[in-house]
mmCIF file of C-alpha atoms and ligand atoms in Angstrom:
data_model
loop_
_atom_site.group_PDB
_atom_site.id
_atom_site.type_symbol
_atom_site.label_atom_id
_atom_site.label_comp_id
_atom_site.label_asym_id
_atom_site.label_seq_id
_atom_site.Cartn_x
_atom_site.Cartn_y
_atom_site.Cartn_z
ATOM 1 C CA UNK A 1 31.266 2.138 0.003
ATOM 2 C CA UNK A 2 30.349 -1.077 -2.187
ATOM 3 C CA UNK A 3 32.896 -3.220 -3.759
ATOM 4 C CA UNK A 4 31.120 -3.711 -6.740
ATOM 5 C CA UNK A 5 32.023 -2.265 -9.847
ATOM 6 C CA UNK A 6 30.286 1.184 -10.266
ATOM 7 C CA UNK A 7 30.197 3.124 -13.604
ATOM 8 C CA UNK A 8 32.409 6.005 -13.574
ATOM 9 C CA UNK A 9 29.165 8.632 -14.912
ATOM 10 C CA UNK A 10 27.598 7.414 -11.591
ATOM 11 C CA UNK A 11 29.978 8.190 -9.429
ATOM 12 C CA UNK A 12 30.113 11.408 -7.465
ATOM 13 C CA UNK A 13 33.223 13.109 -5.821
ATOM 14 C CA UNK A 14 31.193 12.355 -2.774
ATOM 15 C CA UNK A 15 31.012 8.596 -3.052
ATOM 16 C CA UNK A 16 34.871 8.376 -3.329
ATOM 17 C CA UNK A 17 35.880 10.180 0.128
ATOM 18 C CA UNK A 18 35.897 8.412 3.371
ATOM 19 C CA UNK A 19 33.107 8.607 5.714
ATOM 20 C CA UNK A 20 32.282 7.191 9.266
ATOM 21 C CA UNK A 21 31.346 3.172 8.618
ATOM 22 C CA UNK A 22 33.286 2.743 5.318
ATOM 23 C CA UNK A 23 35.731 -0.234 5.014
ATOM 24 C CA UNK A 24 39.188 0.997 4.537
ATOM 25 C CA UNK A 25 41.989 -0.611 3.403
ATOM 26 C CA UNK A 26 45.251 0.591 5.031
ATOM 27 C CA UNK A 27 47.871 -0.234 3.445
ATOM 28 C CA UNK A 28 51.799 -0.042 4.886
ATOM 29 C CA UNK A 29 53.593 -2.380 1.845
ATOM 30 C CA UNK A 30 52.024 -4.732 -1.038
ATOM 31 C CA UNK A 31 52.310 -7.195 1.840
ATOM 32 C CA UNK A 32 50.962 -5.442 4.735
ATOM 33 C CA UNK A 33 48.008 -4.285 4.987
ATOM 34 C CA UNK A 34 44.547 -3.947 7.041
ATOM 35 C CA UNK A 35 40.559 -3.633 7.044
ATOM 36 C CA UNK A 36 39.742 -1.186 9.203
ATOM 37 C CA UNK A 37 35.565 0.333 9.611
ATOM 38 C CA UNK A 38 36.350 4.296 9.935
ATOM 39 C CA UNK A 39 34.983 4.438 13.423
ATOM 40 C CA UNK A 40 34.423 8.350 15.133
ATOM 41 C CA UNK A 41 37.032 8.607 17.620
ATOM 42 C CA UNK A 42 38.807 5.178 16.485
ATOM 43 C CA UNK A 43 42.183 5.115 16.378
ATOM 44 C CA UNK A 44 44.923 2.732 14.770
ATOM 45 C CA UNK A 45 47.798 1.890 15.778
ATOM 46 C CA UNK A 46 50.850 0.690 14.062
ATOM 47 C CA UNK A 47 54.536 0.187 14.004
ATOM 48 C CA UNK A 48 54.643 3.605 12.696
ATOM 49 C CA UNK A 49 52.553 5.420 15.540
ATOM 50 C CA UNK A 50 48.994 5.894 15.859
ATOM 51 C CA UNK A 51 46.231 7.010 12.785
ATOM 52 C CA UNK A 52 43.071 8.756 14.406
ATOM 53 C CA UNK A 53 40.009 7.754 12.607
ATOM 54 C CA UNK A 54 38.904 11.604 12.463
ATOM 55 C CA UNK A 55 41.707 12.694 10.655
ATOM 56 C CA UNK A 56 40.599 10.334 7.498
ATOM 57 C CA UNK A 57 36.966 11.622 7.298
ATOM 58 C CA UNK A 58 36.741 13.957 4.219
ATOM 59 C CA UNK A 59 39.915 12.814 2.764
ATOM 60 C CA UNK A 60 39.964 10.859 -0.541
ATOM 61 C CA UNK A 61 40.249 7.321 -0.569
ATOM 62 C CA UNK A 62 43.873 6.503 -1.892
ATOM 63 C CA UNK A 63 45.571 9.458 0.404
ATOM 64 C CA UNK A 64 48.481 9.372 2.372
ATOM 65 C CA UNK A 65 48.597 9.837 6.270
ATOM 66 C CA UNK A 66 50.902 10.266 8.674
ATOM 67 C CA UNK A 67 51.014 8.788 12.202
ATOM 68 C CA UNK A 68 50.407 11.139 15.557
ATOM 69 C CA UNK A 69 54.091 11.593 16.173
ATOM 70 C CA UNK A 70 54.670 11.879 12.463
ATOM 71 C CA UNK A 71 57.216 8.597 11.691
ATOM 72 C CA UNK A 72 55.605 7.101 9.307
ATOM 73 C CA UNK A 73 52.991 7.387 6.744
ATOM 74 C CA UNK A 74 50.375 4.995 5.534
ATOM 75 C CA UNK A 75 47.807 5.021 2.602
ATOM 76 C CA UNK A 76 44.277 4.440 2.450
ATOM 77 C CA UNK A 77 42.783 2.164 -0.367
ATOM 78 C CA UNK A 78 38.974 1.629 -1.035
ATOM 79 C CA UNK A 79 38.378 -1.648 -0.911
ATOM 80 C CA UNK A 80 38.260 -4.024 -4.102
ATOM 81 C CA UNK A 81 37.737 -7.542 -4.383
ATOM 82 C CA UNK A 82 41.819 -7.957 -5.248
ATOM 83 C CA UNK A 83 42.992 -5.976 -1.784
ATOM 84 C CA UNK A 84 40.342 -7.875 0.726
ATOM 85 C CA UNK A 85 42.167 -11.006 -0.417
ATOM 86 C CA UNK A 86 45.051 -9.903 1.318
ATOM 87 C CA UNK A 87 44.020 -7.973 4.305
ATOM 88 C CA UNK A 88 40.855 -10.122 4.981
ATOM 89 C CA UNK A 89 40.799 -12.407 8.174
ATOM 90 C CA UNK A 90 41.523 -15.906 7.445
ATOM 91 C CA UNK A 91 39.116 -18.222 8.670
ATOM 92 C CA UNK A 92 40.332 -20.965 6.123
ATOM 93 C CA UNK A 93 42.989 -21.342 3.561
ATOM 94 C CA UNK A 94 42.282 -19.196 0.499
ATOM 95 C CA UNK A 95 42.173 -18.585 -2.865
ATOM 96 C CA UNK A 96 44.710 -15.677 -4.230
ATOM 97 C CA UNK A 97 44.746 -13.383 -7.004
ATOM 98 C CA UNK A 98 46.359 -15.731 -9.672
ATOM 99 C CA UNK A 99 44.009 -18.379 -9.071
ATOM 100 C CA UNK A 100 40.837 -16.197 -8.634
ATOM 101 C CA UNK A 101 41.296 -14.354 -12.082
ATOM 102 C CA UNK A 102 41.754 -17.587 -13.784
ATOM 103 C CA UNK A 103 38.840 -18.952 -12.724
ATOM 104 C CA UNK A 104 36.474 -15.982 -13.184
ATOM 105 C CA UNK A 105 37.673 -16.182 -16.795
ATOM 106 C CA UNK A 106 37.690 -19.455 -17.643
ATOM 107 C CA UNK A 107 33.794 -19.270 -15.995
ATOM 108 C CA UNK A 108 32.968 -17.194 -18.507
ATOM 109 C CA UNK A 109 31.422 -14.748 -16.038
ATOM 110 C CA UNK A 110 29.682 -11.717 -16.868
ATOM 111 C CA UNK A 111 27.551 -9.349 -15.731
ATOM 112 C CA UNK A 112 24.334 -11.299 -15.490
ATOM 113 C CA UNK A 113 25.421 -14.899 -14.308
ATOM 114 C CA UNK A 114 24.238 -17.240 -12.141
ATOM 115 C CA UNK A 115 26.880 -18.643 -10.207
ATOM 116 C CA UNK A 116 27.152 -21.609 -7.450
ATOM 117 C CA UNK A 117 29.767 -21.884 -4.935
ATOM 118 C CA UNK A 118 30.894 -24.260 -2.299
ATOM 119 C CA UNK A 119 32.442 -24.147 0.344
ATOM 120 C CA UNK A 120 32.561 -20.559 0.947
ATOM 121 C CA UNK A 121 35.416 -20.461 3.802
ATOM 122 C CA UNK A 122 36.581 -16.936 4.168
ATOM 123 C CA UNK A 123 34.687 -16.071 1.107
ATOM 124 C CA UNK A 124 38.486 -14.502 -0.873
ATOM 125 C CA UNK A 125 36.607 -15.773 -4.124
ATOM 126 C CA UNK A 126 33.089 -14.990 -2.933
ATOM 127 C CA UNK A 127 33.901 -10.985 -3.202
ATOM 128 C CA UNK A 128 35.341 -11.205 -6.831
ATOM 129 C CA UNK A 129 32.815 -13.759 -8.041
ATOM 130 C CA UNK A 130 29.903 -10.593 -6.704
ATOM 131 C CA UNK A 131 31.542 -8.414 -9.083
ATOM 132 C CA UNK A 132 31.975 -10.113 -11.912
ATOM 133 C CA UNK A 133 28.331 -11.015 -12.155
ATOM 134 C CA UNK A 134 26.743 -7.663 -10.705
ATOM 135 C CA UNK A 135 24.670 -5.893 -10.638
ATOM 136 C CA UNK A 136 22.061 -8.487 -12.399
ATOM 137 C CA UNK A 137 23.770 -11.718 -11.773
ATOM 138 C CA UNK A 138 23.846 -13.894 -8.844
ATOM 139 C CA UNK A 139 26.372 -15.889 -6.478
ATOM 140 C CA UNK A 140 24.669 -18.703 -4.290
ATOM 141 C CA UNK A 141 27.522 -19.996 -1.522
ATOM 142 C CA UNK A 142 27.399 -22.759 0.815
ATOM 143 C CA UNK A 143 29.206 -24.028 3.303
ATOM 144 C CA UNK A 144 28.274 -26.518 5.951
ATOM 145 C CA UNK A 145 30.321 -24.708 8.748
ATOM 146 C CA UNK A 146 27.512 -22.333 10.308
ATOM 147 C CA UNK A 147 30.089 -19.960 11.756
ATOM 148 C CA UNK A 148 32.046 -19.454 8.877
ATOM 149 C CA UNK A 149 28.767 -18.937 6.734
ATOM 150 C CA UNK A 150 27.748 -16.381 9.286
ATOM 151 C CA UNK A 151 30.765 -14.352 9.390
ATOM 152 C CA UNK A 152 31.176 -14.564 5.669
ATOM 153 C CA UNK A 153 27.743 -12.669 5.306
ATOM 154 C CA UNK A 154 28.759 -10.237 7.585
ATOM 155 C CA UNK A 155 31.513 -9.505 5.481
ATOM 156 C CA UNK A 156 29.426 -9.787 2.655
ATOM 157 C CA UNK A 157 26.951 -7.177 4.060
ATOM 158 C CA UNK A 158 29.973 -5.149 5.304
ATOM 159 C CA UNK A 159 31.672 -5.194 1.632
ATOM 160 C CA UNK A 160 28.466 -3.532 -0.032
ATOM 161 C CA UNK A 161 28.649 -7.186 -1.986
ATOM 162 C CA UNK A 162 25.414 -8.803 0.087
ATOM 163 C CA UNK A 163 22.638 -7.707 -2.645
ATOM 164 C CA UNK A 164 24.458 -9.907 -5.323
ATOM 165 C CA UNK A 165 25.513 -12.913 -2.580
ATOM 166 C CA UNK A 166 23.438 -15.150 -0.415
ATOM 167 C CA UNK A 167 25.162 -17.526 1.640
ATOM 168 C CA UNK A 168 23.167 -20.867 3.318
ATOM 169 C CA UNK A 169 24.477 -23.657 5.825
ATOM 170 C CA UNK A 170 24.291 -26.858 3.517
ATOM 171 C CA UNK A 171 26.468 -30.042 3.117
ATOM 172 C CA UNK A 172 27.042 -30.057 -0.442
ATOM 173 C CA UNK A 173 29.165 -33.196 -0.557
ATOM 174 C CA UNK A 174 26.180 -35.114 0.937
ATOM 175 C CA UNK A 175 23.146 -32.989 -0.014
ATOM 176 C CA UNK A 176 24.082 -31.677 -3.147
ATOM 177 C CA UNK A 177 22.937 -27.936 -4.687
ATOM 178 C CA UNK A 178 19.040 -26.923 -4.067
ATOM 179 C CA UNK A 179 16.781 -28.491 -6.700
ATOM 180 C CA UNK A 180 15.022 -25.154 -7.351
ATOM 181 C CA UNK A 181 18.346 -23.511 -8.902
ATOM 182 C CA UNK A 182 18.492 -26.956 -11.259
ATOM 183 C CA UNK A 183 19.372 -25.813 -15.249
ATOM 184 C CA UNK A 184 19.682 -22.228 -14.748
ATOM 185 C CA UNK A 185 23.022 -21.823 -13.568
ATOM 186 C CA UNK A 186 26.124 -20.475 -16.232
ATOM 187 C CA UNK A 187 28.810 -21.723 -14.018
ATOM 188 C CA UNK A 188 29.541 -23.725 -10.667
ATOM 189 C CA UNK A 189 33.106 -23.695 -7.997
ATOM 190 C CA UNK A 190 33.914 -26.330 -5.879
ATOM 191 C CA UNK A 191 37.021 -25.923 -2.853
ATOM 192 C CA UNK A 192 35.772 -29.214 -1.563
ATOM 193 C CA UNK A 193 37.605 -32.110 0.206
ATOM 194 C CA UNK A 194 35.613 -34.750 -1.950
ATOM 195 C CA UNK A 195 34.978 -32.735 -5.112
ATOM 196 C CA UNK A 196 33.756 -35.648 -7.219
ATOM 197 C CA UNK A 197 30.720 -36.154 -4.856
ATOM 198 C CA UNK A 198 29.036 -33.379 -5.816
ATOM 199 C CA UNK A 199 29.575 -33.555 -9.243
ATOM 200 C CA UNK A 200 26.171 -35.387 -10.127
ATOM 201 C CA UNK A 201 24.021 -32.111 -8.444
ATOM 202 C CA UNK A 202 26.497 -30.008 -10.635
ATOM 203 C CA UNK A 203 25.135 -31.882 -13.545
ATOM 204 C CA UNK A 204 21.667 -31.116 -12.929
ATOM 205 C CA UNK A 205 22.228 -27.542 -11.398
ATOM 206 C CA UNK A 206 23.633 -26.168 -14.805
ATOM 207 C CA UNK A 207 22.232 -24.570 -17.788
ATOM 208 C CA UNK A 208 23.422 -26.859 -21.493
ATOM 209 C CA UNK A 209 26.538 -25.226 -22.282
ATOM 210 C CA UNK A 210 27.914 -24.084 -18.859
ATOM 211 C CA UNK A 211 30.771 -24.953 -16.928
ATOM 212 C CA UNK A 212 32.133 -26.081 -13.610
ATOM 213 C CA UNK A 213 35.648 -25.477 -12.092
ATOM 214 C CA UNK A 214 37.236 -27.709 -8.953
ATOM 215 C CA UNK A 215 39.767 -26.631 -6.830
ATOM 216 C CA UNK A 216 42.065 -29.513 -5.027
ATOM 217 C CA UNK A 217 45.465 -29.095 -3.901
ATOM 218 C CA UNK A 218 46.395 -32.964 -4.081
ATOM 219 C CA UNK A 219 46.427 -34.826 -7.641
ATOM 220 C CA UNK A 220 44.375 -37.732 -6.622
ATOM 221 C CA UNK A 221 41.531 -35.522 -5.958
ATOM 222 C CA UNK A 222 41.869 -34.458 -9.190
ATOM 223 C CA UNK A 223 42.168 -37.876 -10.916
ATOM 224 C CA UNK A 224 39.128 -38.847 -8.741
ATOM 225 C CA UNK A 225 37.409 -35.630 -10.380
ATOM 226 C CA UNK A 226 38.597 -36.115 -13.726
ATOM 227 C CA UNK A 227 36.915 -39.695 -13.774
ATOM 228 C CA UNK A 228 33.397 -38.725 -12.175
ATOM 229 C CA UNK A 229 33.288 -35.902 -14.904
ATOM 230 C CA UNK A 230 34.012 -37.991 -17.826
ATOM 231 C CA UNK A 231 31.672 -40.079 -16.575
ATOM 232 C CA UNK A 232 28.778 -37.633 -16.421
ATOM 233 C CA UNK A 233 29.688 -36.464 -20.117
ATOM 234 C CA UNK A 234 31.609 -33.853 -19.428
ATOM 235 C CA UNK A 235 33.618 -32.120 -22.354
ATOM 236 C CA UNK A 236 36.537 -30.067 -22.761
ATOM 237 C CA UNK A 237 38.037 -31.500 -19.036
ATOM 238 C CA UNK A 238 41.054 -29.556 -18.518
ATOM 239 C CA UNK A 239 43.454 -29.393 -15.429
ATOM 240 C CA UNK A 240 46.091 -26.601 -14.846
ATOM 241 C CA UNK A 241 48.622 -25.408 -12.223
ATOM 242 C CA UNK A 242 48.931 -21.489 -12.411
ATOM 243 C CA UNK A 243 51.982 -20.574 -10.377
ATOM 244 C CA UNK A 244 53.056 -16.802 -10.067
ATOM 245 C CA UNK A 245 56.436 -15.604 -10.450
ATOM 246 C CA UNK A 246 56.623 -12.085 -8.910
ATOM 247 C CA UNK A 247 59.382 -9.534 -9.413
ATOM 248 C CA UNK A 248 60.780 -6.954 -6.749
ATOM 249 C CA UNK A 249 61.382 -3.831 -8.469
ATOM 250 C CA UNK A 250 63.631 -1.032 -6.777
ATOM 251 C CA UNK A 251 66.453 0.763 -6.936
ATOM 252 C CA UNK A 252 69.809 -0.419 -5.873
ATOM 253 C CA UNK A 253 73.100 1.267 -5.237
ATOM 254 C CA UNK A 254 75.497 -0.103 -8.024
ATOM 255 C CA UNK A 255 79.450 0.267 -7.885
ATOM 256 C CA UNK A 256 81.628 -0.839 -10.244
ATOM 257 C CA UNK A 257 85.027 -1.036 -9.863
ATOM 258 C CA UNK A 258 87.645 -0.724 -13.240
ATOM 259 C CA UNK A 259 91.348 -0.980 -12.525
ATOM 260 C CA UNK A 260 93.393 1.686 -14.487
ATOM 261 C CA UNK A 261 97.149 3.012 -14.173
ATOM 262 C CA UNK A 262 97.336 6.854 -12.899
ATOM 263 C CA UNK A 263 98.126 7.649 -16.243
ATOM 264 C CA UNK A 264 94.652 6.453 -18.160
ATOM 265 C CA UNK A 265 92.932 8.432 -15.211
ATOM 266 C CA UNK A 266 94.688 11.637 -16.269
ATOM 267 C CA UNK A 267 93.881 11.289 -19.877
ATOM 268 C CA UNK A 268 90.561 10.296 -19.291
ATOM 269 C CA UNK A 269 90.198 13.969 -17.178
ATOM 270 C CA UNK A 270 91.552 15.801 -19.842
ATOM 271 C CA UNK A 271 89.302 14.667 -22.705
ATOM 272 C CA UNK A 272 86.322 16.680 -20.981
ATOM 273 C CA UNK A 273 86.160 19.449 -18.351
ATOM 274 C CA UNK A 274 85.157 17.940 -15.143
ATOM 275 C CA UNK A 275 81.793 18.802 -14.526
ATOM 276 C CA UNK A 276 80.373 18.554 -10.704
ATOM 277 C CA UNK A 277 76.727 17.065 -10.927
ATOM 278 C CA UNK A 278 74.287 18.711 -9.018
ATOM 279 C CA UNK A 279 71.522 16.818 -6.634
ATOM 280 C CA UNK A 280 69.277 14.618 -8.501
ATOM 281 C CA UNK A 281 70.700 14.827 -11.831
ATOM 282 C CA UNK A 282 70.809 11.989 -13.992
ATOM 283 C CA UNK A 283 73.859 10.879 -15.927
ATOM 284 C CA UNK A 284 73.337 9.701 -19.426
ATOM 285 C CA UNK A 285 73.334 6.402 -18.883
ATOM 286 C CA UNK A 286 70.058 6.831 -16.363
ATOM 287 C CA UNK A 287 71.830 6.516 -13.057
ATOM 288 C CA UNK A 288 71.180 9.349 -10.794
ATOM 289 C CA UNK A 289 73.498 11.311 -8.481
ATOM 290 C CA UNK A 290 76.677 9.442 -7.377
ATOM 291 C CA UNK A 291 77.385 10.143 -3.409
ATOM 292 C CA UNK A 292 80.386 9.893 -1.239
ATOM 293 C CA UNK A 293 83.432 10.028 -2.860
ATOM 294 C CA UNK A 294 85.309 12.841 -4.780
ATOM 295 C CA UNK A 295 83.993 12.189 -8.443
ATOM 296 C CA UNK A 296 85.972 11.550 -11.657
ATOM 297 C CA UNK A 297 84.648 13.402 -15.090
ATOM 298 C CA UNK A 298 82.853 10.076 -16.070
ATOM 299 C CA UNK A 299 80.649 9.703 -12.943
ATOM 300 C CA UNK A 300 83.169 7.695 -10.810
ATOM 301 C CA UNK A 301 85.178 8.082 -8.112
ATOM 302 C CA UNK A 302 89.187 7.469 -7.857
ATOM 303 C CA UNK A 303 90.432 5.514 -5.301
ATOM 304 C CA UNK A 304 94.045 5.784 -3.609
ATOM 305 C CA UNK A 305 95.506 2.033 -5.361
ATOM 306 C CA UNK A 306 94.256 3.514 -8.658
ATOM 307 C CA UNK A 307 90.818 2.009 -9.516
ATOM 308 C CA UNK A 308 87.768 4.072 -10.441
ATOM 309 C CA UNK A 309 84.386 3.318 -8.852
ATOM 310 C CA UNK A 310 81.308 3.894 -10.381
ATOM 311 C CA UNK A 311 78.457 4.347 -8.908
ATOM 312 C CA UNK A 312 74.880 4.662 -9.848
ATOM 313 C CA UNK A 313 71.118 4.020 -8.779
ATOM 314 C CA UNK A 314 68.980 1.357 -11.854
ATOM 315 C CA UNK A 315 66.285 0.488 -11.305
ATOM 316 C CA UNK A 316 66.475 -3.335 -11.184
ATOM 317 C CA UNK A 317 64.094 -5.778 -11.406
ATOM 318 C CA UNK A 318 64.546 -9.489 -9.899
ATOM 319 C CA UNK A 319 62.090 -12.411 -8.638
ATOM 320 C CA UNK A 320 61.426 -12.713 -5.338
ATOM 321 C CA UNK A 321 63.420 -15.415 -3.449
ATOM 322 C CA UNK A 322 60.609 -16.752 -2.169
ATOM 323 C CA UNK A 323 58.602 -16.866 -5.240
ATOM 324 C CA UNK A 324 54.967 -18.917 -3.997
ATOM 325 C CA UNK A 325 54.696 -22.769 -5.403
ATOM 326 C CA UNK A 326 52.006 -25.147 -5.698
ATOM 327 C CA UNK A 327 48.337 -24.010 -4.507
ATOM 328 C CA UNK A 328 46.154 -26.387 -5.868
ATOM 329 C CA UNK A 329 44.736 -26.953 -9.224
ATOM 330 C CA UNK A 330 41.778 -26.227 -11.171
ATOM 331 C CA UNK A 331 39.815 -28.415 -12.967
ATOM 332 C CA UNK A 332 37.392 -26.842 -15.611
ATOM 333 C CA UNK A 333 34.751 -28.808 -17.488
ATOM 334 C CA UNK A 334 32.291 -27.976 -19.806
ATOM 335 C CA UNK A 335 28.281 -29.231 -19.335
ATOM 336 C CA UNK A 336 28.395 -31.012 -22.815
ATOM 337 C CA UNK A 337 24.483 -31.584 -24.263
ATOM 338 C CA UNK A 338 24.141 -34.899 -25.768
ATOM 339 C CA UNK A 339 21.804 -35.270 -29.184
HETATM 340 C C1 SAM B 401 39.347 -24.056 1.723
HETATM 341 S S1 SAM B 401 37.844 -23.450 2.266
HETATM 342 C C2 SAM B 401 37.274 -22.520 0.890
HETATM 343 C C3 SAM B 401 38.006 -21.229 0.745
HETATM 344 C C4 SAM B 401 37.390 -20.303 -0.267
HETATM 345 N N1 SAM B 401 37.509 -20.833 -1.602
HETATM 346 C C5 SAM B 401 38.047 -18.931 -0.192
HETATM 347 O O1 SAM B 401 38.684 -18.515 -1.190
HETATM 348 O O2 SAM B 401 37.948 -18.244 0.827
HETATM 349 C C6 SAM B 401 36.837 -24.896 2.178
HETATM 350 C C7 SAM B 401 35.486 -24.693 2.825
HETATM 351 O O3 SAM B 401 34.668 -25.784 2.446
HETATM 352 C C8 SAM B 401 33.811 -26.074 3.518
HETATM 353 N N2 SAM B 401 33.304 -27.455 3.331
HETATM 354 C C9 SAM B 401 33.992 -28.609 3.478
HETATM 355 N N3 SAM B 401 33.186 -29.649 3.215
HETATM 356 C C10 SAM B 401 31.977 -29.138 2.879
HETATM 357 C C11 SAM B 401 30.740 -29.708 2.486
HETATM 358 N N4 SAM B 401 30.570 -31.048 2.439
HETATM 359 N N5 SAM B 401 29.710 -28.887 2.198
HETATM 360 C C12 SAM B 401 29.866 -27.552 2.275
HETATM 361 N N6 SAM B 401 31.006 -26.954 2.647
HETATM 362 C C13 SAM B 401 32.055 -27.730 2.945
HETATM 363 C C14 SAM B 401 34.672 -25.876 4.738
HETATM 364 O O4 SAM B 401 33.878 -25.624 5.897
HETATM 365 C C15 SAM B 401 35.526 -24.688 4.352
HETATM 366 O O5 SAM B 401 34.982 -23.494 4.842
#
């Protein structure tokens, strides 16, 4: 099945259930998961037991399955641009989600654009820049690794992404884009050591108007950047950070202690009939079911030195302790036309 966009009137029931050769995208937690080609009598194994291939044929991408011995369960995602960045194998360092959908927008890409990209490592930007530009558009990557190149277009091809992405061996530091895409192309990435060197081919490979964006995870490749662009006329030369704070959200067993006399517990119980909540019921403040102790009327539990606990199930939301830093930062310019 192709990662590019298709329209939902063309789709068939058909296209979306898993067949022998499609790319698969297991998926155990938001930060676990796996490509896997549905092979006949494949198997995967995990630490929750072992998936047979055969059993995922005919089912619907975005099902559940269980393992052999029935442990654990994993679920099955189609692929997209946004999941192969995190299960794809790393033959570089990448770009991620926060930084990739900045710099599609800030592009301007569309269906229909002409797009240049260099170098194309493990091609995490590659698959989104496809289908942002597809089906008439095109992406041109290079990379002067030959291996890499290689098994980026076998991803490429194995994606469904290949008819909108060619890659080529070239050193685009020293050799600069190919003459024959000069002044057609809307927009132009660089994730180059020397960004700045290639700057003069990206002045003659884009159309008036369009715009380039450099990655570089140190600021003195950026003020090295900055310069050469300024220099070549660039306008509207802007340089950001974009850093991600993520939230955990989940439920979380909540007590709450009060300290009270034996007396204020015994009024308390008389002001409403104590009333025995069944499984699953929510009290009115949203927490669900209290467990363990004996409950008191108001959803807590009395303790032998006199304190109620209360106990209850929000759903909480707090950032991740390890909340990712500094990536790099992205330099966009605009191809300014002087009169
Ligand atoms: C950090 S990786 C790019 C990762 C890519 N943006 C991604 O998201 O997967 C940088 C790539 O640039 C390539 N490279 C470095 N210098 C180059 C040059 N002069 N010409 C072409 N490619 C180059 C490297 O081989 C490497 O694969």
């Amino acid at each position: 099945m192709s990662m590019l966009a298709v329209p939902t009137e063309q789709r068939s029931e058909k296209s979306r259930v898993i067949c022998e050769g499609d790319v698969v995208v297991v998926y155990e937690r938001h930060d676990r998961m796996k490509a896997v080609t549905v092979a006949k009598n494949g198997e995967l194994q995990n630490r929750f037991g072992v998936f047979p291939h055969n059993e995922w044929m005919g089912k619907e991408f975005g099902c559940q399955v269980k393992g052999r011995n029935g442990a654990g369960f994993v679920y099955l995602l189609a692929p997209t641009p946004e999941l192969w960045t995190l299960a794809l194998p790393h033959r570089t360092q990448i770009l991620y989600i926060a930084d990739i959908s900045f710099v599609v927008s800030f592009l301007e890409l569309r269906p229909g654009s002409v797009v240049l990209e260099s170098g194309t490592g493990s091609g995490s930007l590659t698959h989104s820049l496809a289908r942002a530009v597809a089906p008439t558009g095109h992406v041109h990557t290079f990379d002067f690794h030959e291996q890499r190149a290689n098994a980026a277009r076998e991803d490429f091809a194995r994606n469904g992404v290949s008819g909108v992405v060619t890659v080529k061996v070239r050193d685009i530091q020293g050799e600069g884009f190919p003459e024959e895409l000069a002044g057609c192309v809307d927009g132009v990435f660089l994730d180059l050591p020397q960004p700045w060197l290639a700057i003069p081919s990206v002045v003659r490979s884009l159309r008036p108007d369009g715009l380039v964006c450099s990655f570089s995870p140190c600021i003195e490749q950026v003020q090295r950047t900055c310069e050469v662009l300024s220099k070549h006329q660039f306008a509207d030369i802007r340089t950001f950070e974009v850093l991600l704070r993520s939230y955990e959200v989940r439920h979380e067993n909540l007590s709450t202690s009060f300290e009270c006399s034996e007396q204020t517990f015994s009024k308390e119980a008389t002001k409403s009939p104590p009333h025995k909540r069944q499984r699953g019921e929510v009290d009115e403040k949203g927490g669900p079911e209290s467990e363990g102790h004996a409950e008191d009327p108001n959803g807590g539990s009395k303790t032998a030195a006199g304190s109620i606990v209360k106990q209850s199930r929000p759903v909480i939301a707090r950032p991740y302790p390890e909340t990712k830093g500094h990536t790099g930062y992205l330099t966009f310019a605009r191809q300014a036309t002087c009169m």
